[in-house]
Amino acid sequence: MTDTIALVDDDRNILTSVSIALQAEGFVTRLYSDGETALKALIDNPPDLAVLDIKMPRMDGLELLRRLREKTQLPVIFLTSKDDELDEALGLAMGADDYISKPFSQRLLIARIRAILRRAEHSTATGRQEGEEGTTILTRGRLTMDPARHRVLWADKPVTLTVTEFLILETLAQRPGIVKTRNQLMDAAYQDDIYVDDRTIDSHIKRVRRKFRQVDPDFDAIETLYGAGYRFSDE
């Protein structure tokens, strides 16, 4: 079945170019130029995923997401202005699945869309089996990860991660004490043959550490081995 992606952005050039790129990859697209117009359509006839710009007239992306979360768990990716961390944090706290800063690579956006759709499909399948077999929860020391619900706890306190950050941490936590190279972490987080450099993984690790230190200032479970990579310690 073909996945449908809704694009909500007041920039007509972005709507057109991203729509063309998605259609070339086999997606069906629906385009909306503001949040107010998009709201009813996304609720009444939900797509498989929505890409929302944050800065829009009439109704911005944050308000649109807030309204959507009252009715649906539709997967959402935010498009944010570069270095606008406050909007990113608010969006993730309100239930966005990921964010990408403008200007962005269309190939990267498509890779993130595919990753979130895969996780959403996995969550649905797991949910159908939940009463019989339960879900697989990853527990390492004070860390608990629920891949089906994209939920992370540290010492029973919630930590909000993007899909990319979740995949990197999951890869590290699956084998505590084992060093994972940057290339291995790239393969886990960017599964659609997207090239990223070492600094991108380093930036993700720094962001993950910062989020955990917001709930535990002494968090040190992700260790850097200079010249080798990273490893997770559950001690």
mmCIF file of C-alpha atoms in Angstrom:
data_model
loop_
_atom_site.group_PDB
_atom_site.id
_atom_site.type_symbol
_atom_site.label_atom_id
_atom_site.label_comp_id
_atom_site.label_asym_id
_atom_site.label_seq_id
_atom_site.Cartn_x
_atom_site.Cartn_y
_atom_site.Cartn_z
ATOM 1 C CA MET A 1 0.000 0.000 0.000
ATOM 2 C CA THR A 2 1.290 3.458 -0.910
ATOM 3 C CA ASP A 3 1.964 5.759 2.047
ATOM 4 C CA THR A 4 0.432 9.241 2.038
ATOM 5 C CA ILE A 5 2.448 12.194 3.325
ATOM 6 C CA ALA A 6 0.874 15.548 4.214
ATOM 7 C CA LEU A 7 3.084 18.625 3.791
ATOM 8 C CA VAL A 8 2.111 21.793 5.665
ATOM 9 C CA ASP A 9 4.224 24.862 4.901
ATOM 10 C CA ASP A 10 3.528 28.439 3.835
ATOM 11 C CA ASP A 11 6.530 28.341 1.487
ATOM 12 C CA ARG A 12 5.155 27.255 -1.893
ATOM 13 C CA ASN A 13 8.630 26.416 -3.212
ATOM 14 C CA ILE A 14 9.223 23.947 -0.367
ATOM 15 C CA LEU A 15 5.796 22.377 -0.834
ATOM 16 C CA THR A 16 6.377 21.884 -4.548
ATOM 17 C CA SER A 17 9.953 20.622 -4.439
ATOM 18 C CA VAL A 18 9.414 18.234 -1.514
ATOM 19 C CA SER A 19 6.193 16.932 -3.049
ATOM 20 C CA ILE A 20 7.956 16.160 -6.328
ATOM 21 C CA ALA A 21 10.777 14.364 -4.488
ATOM 22 C CA LEU A 22 8.324 12.282 -2.424
ATOM 23 C CA GLN A 23 6.229 11.355 -5.435
ATOM 24 C CA ALA A 24 9.385 10.214 -7.213
ATOM 25 C CA GLU A 25 9.928 7.827 -4.286
ATOM 26 C CA GLY A 26 6.418 6.399 -4.621
ATOM 27 C CA PHE A 27 4.595 8.422 -1.963
ATOM 28 C CA VAL A 28 1.245 10.149 -2.378
ATOM 29 C CA THR A 29 1.296 13.766 -1.154
ATOM 30 C CA ARG A 30 -1.260 16.252 0.107
ATOM 31 C CA LEU A 31 -0.288 19.921 0.318
ATOM 32 C CA TYR A 32 -1.501 22.606 2.728
ATOM 33 C CA SER A 33 -0.242 26.191 2.968
ATOM 34 C CA ASP A 34 -1.211 26.866 6.595
ATOM 35 C CA GLY A 35 -2.083 25.013 9.781
ATOM 36 C CA GLU A 36 -5.668 26.191 9.983
ATOM 37 C CA THR A 37 -6.509 24.767 6.576
ATOM 38 C CA ALA A 38 -4.653 21.533 7.317
ATOM 39 C CA LEU A 39 -6.176 20.801 10.750
ATOM 40 C CA LYS A 40 -9.600 19.503 9.738
ATOM 41 C CA ALA A 41 -8.239 17.562 6.763
ATOM 42 C CA LEU A 42 -5.569 15.822 8.869
ATOM 43 C CA ILE A 43 -8.145 14.761 11.453
ATOM 44 C CA ASP A 44 -10.972 13.792 9.090
ATOM 45 C CA ASN A 45 -8.769 11.999 6.567
ATOM 46 C CA PRO A 46 -5.424 11.319 8.243
ATOM 47 C CA PRO A 47 -2.348 10.591 6.117
ATOM 48 C CA ASP A 48 0.335 8.127 7.199
ATOM 49 C CA LEU A 49 2.673 10.959 8.285
ATOM 50 C CA ALA A 50 2.701 14.765 8.320
ATOM 51 C CA VAL A 51 5.613 17.147 7.797
ATOM 52 C CA LEU A 52 4.851 20.474 9.507
ATOM 53 C CA ASP A 53 6.649 23.784 9.299
ATOM 54 C CA ILE A 54 6.728 25.495 12.703
ATOM 55 C CA LYS A 55 6.692 29.122 11.517
ATOM 56 C CA MET A 56 3.383 29.611 9.693
ATOM 57 C CA PRO A 57 0.696 32.314 9.656
ATOM 58 C CA ARG A 58 -2.862 31.801 11.009
ATOM 59 C CA MET A 59 -1.892 28.661 12.954
ATOM 60 C CA ASP A 60 1.736 27.697 13.509
ATOM 61 C CA GLY A 61 3.053 24.149 13.581
ATOM 62 C CA LEU A 62 3.175 23.909 17.371
ATOM 63 C CA GLU A 63 -0.488 24.836 17.733
ATOM 64 C CA LEU A 64 -1.401 22.495 14.894
ATOM 65 C CA LEU A 65 0.413 19.634 16.613
ATOM 66 C CA ARG A 66 -1.283 20.427 19.932
ATOM 67 C CA ARG A 67 -4.700 20.249 18.268
ATOM 68 C CA LEU A 68 -3.799 17.058 16.423
ATOM 69 C CA ARG A 69 -2.633 15.336 19.591
ATOM 70 C CA GLU A 70 -6.090 15.856 21.085
ATOM 71 C CA LYS A 71 -7.483 13.558 18.380
ATOM 72 C CA THR A 72 -4.741 11.426 16.848
ATOM 73 C CA GLN A 73 -1.247 9.952 17.214
ATOM 74 C CA LEU A 74 -0.400 10.744 13.582
ATOM 75 C CA PRO A 75 3.414 10.610 13.102
ATOM 76 C CA VAL A 76 4.825 14.137 12.685
ATOM 77 C CA ILE A 77 8.149 15.576 11.533
ATOM 78 C CA PHE A 78 8.806 19.267 12.207
ATOM 79 C CA LEU A 79 10.697 21.591 9.895
ATOM 80 C CA THR A 80 12.442 24.157 12.080
ATOM 81 C CA SER A 81 14.646 27.184 11.615
ATOM 82 C CA LYS A 82 18.322 26.484 12.095
ATOM 83 C CA ASP A 83 19.442 26.481 15.773
ATOM 84 C CA ASP A 84 15.874 27.103 16.980
ATOM 85 C CA GLU A 85 16.268 24.645 19.872
ATOM 86 C CA LEU A 86 13.374 26.083 21.893
ATOM 87 C CA ASP A 87 10.888 25.212 19.145
ATOM 88 C CA GLU A 88 12.504 21.799 18.728
ATOM 89 C CA ALA A 89 12.199 21.052 22.457
ATOM 90 C CA LEU A 90 8.586 22.214 22.566
ATOM 91 C CA GLY A 91 7.669 20.183 19.529
ATOM 92 C CA LEU A 92 9.225 16.998 20.873
ATOM 93 C CA ALA A 93 7.634 17.501 24.279
ATOM 94 C CA MET A 94 4.249 17.869 22.581
ATOM 95 C CA GLY A 95 4.671 14.615 20.695
ATOM 96 C CA ALA A 96 6.534 15.267 17.432
ATOM 97 C CA ASP A 97 8.482 12.243 16.219
ATOM 98 C CA ASP A 98 11.459 14.090 14.753
ATOM 99 C CA TYR A 99 12.622 17.427 13.401
ATOM 100 C CA ILE A 100 14.842 18.623 10.582
ATOM 101 C CA SER A 101 16.408 22.072 10.433
ATOM 102 C CA LYS A 102 16.115 24.255 7.340
ATOM 103 C CA PRO A 103 17.796 24.290 4.910
ATOM 104 C CA PHE A 104 17.589 20.507 4.644
ATOM 105 C CA SER A 105 18.484 17.700 2.301
ATOM 106 C CA GLN A 106 15.422 16.172 0.643
ATOM 107 C CA ARG A 107 17.148 12.790 0.732
ATOM 108 C CA LEU A 108 17.587 13.138 4.485
ATOM 109 C CA LEU A 109 13.926 14.094 4.943
ATOM 110 C CA ILE A 110 12.835 11.069 2.917
ATOM 111 C CA ALA A 111 15.113 8.813 4.989
ATOM 112 C CA ARG A 112 13.590 10.159 8.220
ATOM 113 C CA ILE A 113 10.074 9.677 6.838
ATOM 114 C CA ARG A 114 10.839 6.056 5.979
ATOM 115 C CA ALA A 115 12.383 5.428 9.416
ATOM 116 C CA ILE A 116 9.346 6.807 11.241
ATOM 117 C CA LEU A 117 6.915 4.874 9.048
ATOM 118 C CA ARG A 118 8.849 1.667 9.737
ATOM 119 C CA ARG A 119 8.683 2.323 13.472
ATOM 120 C CA ALA A 120 4.985 3.146 13.272
ATOM 121 C CA GLU A 121 4.342 -0.124 11.418
ATOM 122 C CA HIS A 122 6.375 -2.017 14.023
ATOM 123 C CA SER A 123 4.407 -0.355 16.817
ATOM 124 C CA THR A 124 1.090 -1.328 15.242
ATOM 125 C CA ALA A 125 2.170 -4.939 14.741
ATOM 126 C CA THR A 126 3.486 -5.174 18.293
ATOM 127 C CA GLY A 127 0.299 -3.679 19.656
ATOM 128 C CA ARG A 128 -1.765 -6.392 17.984
ATOM 129 C CA GLN A 129 0.331 -9.042 19.742
ATOM 130 C CA GLU A 130 0.548 -7.281 23.071
ATOM 131 C CA GLY A 131 -2.135 -9.334 24.823
ATOM 132 C CA GLU A 132 -0.509 -12.628 23.792
ATOM 133 C CA GLU A 133 3.219 -12.091 23.886
ATOM 134 C CA GLY A 134 3.763 -8.643 25.325
ATOM 135 C CA THR A 135 6.306 -6.174 24.005
ATOM 136 C CA THR A 136 10.083 -6.389 24.119
ATOM 137 C CA ILE A 137 11.406 -3.855 26.620
ATOM 138 C CA LEU A 138 15.125 -3.084 26.697
ATOM 139 C CA THR A 139 16.390 -2.570 30.261
ATOM 140 C CA ARG A 140 19.988 -1.666 31.016
ATOM 141 C CA GLY A 141 20.646 -0.458 34.560
ATOM 142 C CA ARG A 142 18.573 2.688 35.055
ATOM 143 C CA LEU A 143 17.691 2.836 31.348
ATOM 144 C CA THR A 144 14.415 1.478 29.991
ATOM 145 C CA MET A 145 13.579 1.630 26.282
ATOM 146 C CA ASP A 146 10.269 0.595 24.722
ATOM 147 C CA PRO A 147 10.810 0.535 20.929
ATOM 148 C CA ALA A 148 7.142 -0.097 20.146
ATOM 149 C CA ARG A 149 6.026 3.050 21.953
ATOM 150 C CA HIS A 150 9.215 5.026 21.292
ATOM 151 C CA ARG A 151 9.437 5.559 25.060
ATOM 152 C CA VAL A 152 12.601 6.120 27.098
ATOM 153 C CA LEU A 153 12.959 6.237 30.881
ATOM 154 C CA TRP A 154 16.018 6.957 32.985
ATOM 155 C CA ALA A 155 15.520 6.011 36.642
ATOM 156 C CA ASP A 156 11.752 6.048 35.897
ATOM 157 C CA LYS A 157 11.919 9.608 34.529
ATOM 158 C CA PRO A 158 10.878 10.141 30.880
ATOM 159 C CA VAL A 159 13.437 11.331 28.333
ATOM 160 C CA THR A 160 12.157 12.558 24.950
ATOM 161 C CA LEU A 161 14.300 11.496 21.982
ATOM 162 C CA THR A 162 13.904 11.877 18.249
ATOM 163 C CA VAL A 163 13.800 8.763 16.096
ATOM 164 C CA THR A 164 17.452 9.262 15.146
ATOM 165 C CA GLU A 165 18.536 9.705 18.759
ATOM 166 C CA PHE A 166 16.461 6.700 19.834
ATOM 167 C CA LEU A 167 18.051 4.443 17.207
ATOM 168 C CA ILE A 168 21.576 5.522 18.188
ATOM 169 C CA LEU A 169 20.952 4.952 21.894
ATOM 170 C CA GLU A 170 19.205 1.631 21.239
ATOM 171 C CA THR A 171 22.196 0.443 19.213
ATOM 172 C CA LEU A 172 24.568 1.322 22.053
ATOM 173 C CA ALA A 173 22.370 -0.099 24.823
ATOM 174 C CA GLN A 174 21.738 -3.425 23.119
ATOM 175 C CA ARG A 175 25.331 -4.450 23.871
ATOM 176 C CA PRO A 176 26.650 -2.632 26.958
ATOM 177 C CA GLY A 177 30.406 -2.298 27.125
ATOM 178 C CA ILE A 178 30.859 -2.971 23.397
ATOM 179 C CA VAL A 179 32.349 -0.096 21.433
ATOM 180 C CA LYS A 180 30.287 1.042 18.462
ATOM 181 C CA THR A 181 32.087 2.984 15.764
ATOM 182 C CA ARG A 182 30.577 6.087 14.230
ATOM 183 C CA ASN A 183 30.005 4.141 11.017
ATOM 184 C CA GLN A 184 28.019 1.493 12.902
ATOM 185 C CA LEU A 185 25.899 4.177 14.528
ATOM 186 C CA MET A 186 25.365 5.835 11.140
ATOM 187 C CA ASP A 187 24.144 2.519 9.730
ATOM 188 C CA ALA A 188 21.678 2.154 12.612
ATOM 189 C CA ALA A 189 20.315 5.700 12.432
ATOM 190 C CA TYR A 190 20.406 6.287 8.672
ATOM 191 C CA GLN A 191 19.244 3.044 7.127
ATOM 192 C CA ASP A 192 18.450 4.383 3.666
ATOM 193 C CA ASP A 193 21.957 4.839 2.280
ATOM 194 C CA ILE A 194 22.214 8.465 3.390
ATOM 195 C CA TYR A 195 25.739 9.766 3.891
ATOM 196 C CA VAL A 196 26.450 11.768 7.033
ATOM 197 C CA ASP A 197 29.840 12.740 8.400
ATOM 198 C CA ASP A 198 31.316 11.893 11.798
ATOM 199 C CA ARG A 199 30.359 15.258 13.246
ATOM 200 C CA THR A 200 26.683 14.497 12.726
ATOM 201 C CA ILE A 201 26.877 11.427 14.997
ATOM 202 C CA ASP A 202 28.917 13.406 17.535
ATOM 203 C CA SER A 203 26.219 16.096 17.550
ATOM 204 C CA HIS A 204 23.502 13.510 18.151
ATOM 205 C CA ILE A 205 25.468 11.999 21.044
ATOM 206 C CA LYS A 206 25.927 15.432 22.628
ATOM 207 C CA ARG A 207 22.202 16.109 22.318
ATOM 208 C CA VAL A 208 21.306 12.739 23.862
ATOM 209 C CA ARG A 209 23.661 13.341 26.777
ATOM 210 C CA ARG A 210 22.199 16.799 27.325
ATOM 211 C CA LYS A 211 18.659 15.430 27.438
ATOM 212 C CA PHE A 212 19.577 12.745 29.967
ATOM 213 C CA ARG A 213 21.447 15.269 32.117
ATOM 214 C CA GLN A 214 18.283 17.335 32.317
ATOM 215 C CA VAL A 215 16.784 14.511 34.404
ATOM 216 C CA ASP A 216 20.069 13.333 35.955
ATOM 217 C CA PRO A 217 22.963 15.807 36.116
ATOM 218 C CA ASP A 218 25.360 12.915 36.871
ATOM 219 C CA PHE A 219 24.443 10.913 33.766
ATOM 220 C CA ASP A 220 27.600 9.339 32.308
ATOM 221 C CA ALA A 221 26.368 6.090 30.762
ATOM 222 C CA ILE A 222 27.514 6.993 27.229
ATOM 223 C CA GLU A 223 31.299 6.869 27.097
ATOM 224 C CA THR A 224 33.520 8.305 24.365
ATOM 225 C CA LEU A 225 36.522 6.269 23.287
ATOM 226 C CA TYR A 226 38.562 8.738 21.285
ATOM 227 C CA GLY A 227 39.514 7.400 17.885
ATOM 228 C CA ALA A 228 37.237 4.368 18.313
ATOM 229 C CA GLY A 229 33.640 5.411 18.948
ATOM 230 C CA TYR A 230 31.128 5.180 21.801
ATOM 231 C CA ARG A 231 29.865 2.592 24.240
ATOM 232 C CA PHE A 232 27.050 2.316 26.773
ATOM 233 C CA SER A 233 27.771 1.411 30.390
ATOM 234 C CA ASP A 234 24.984 -0.041 32.523
ATOM 235 C CA GLU A 235 27.026 -0.144 35.723
#
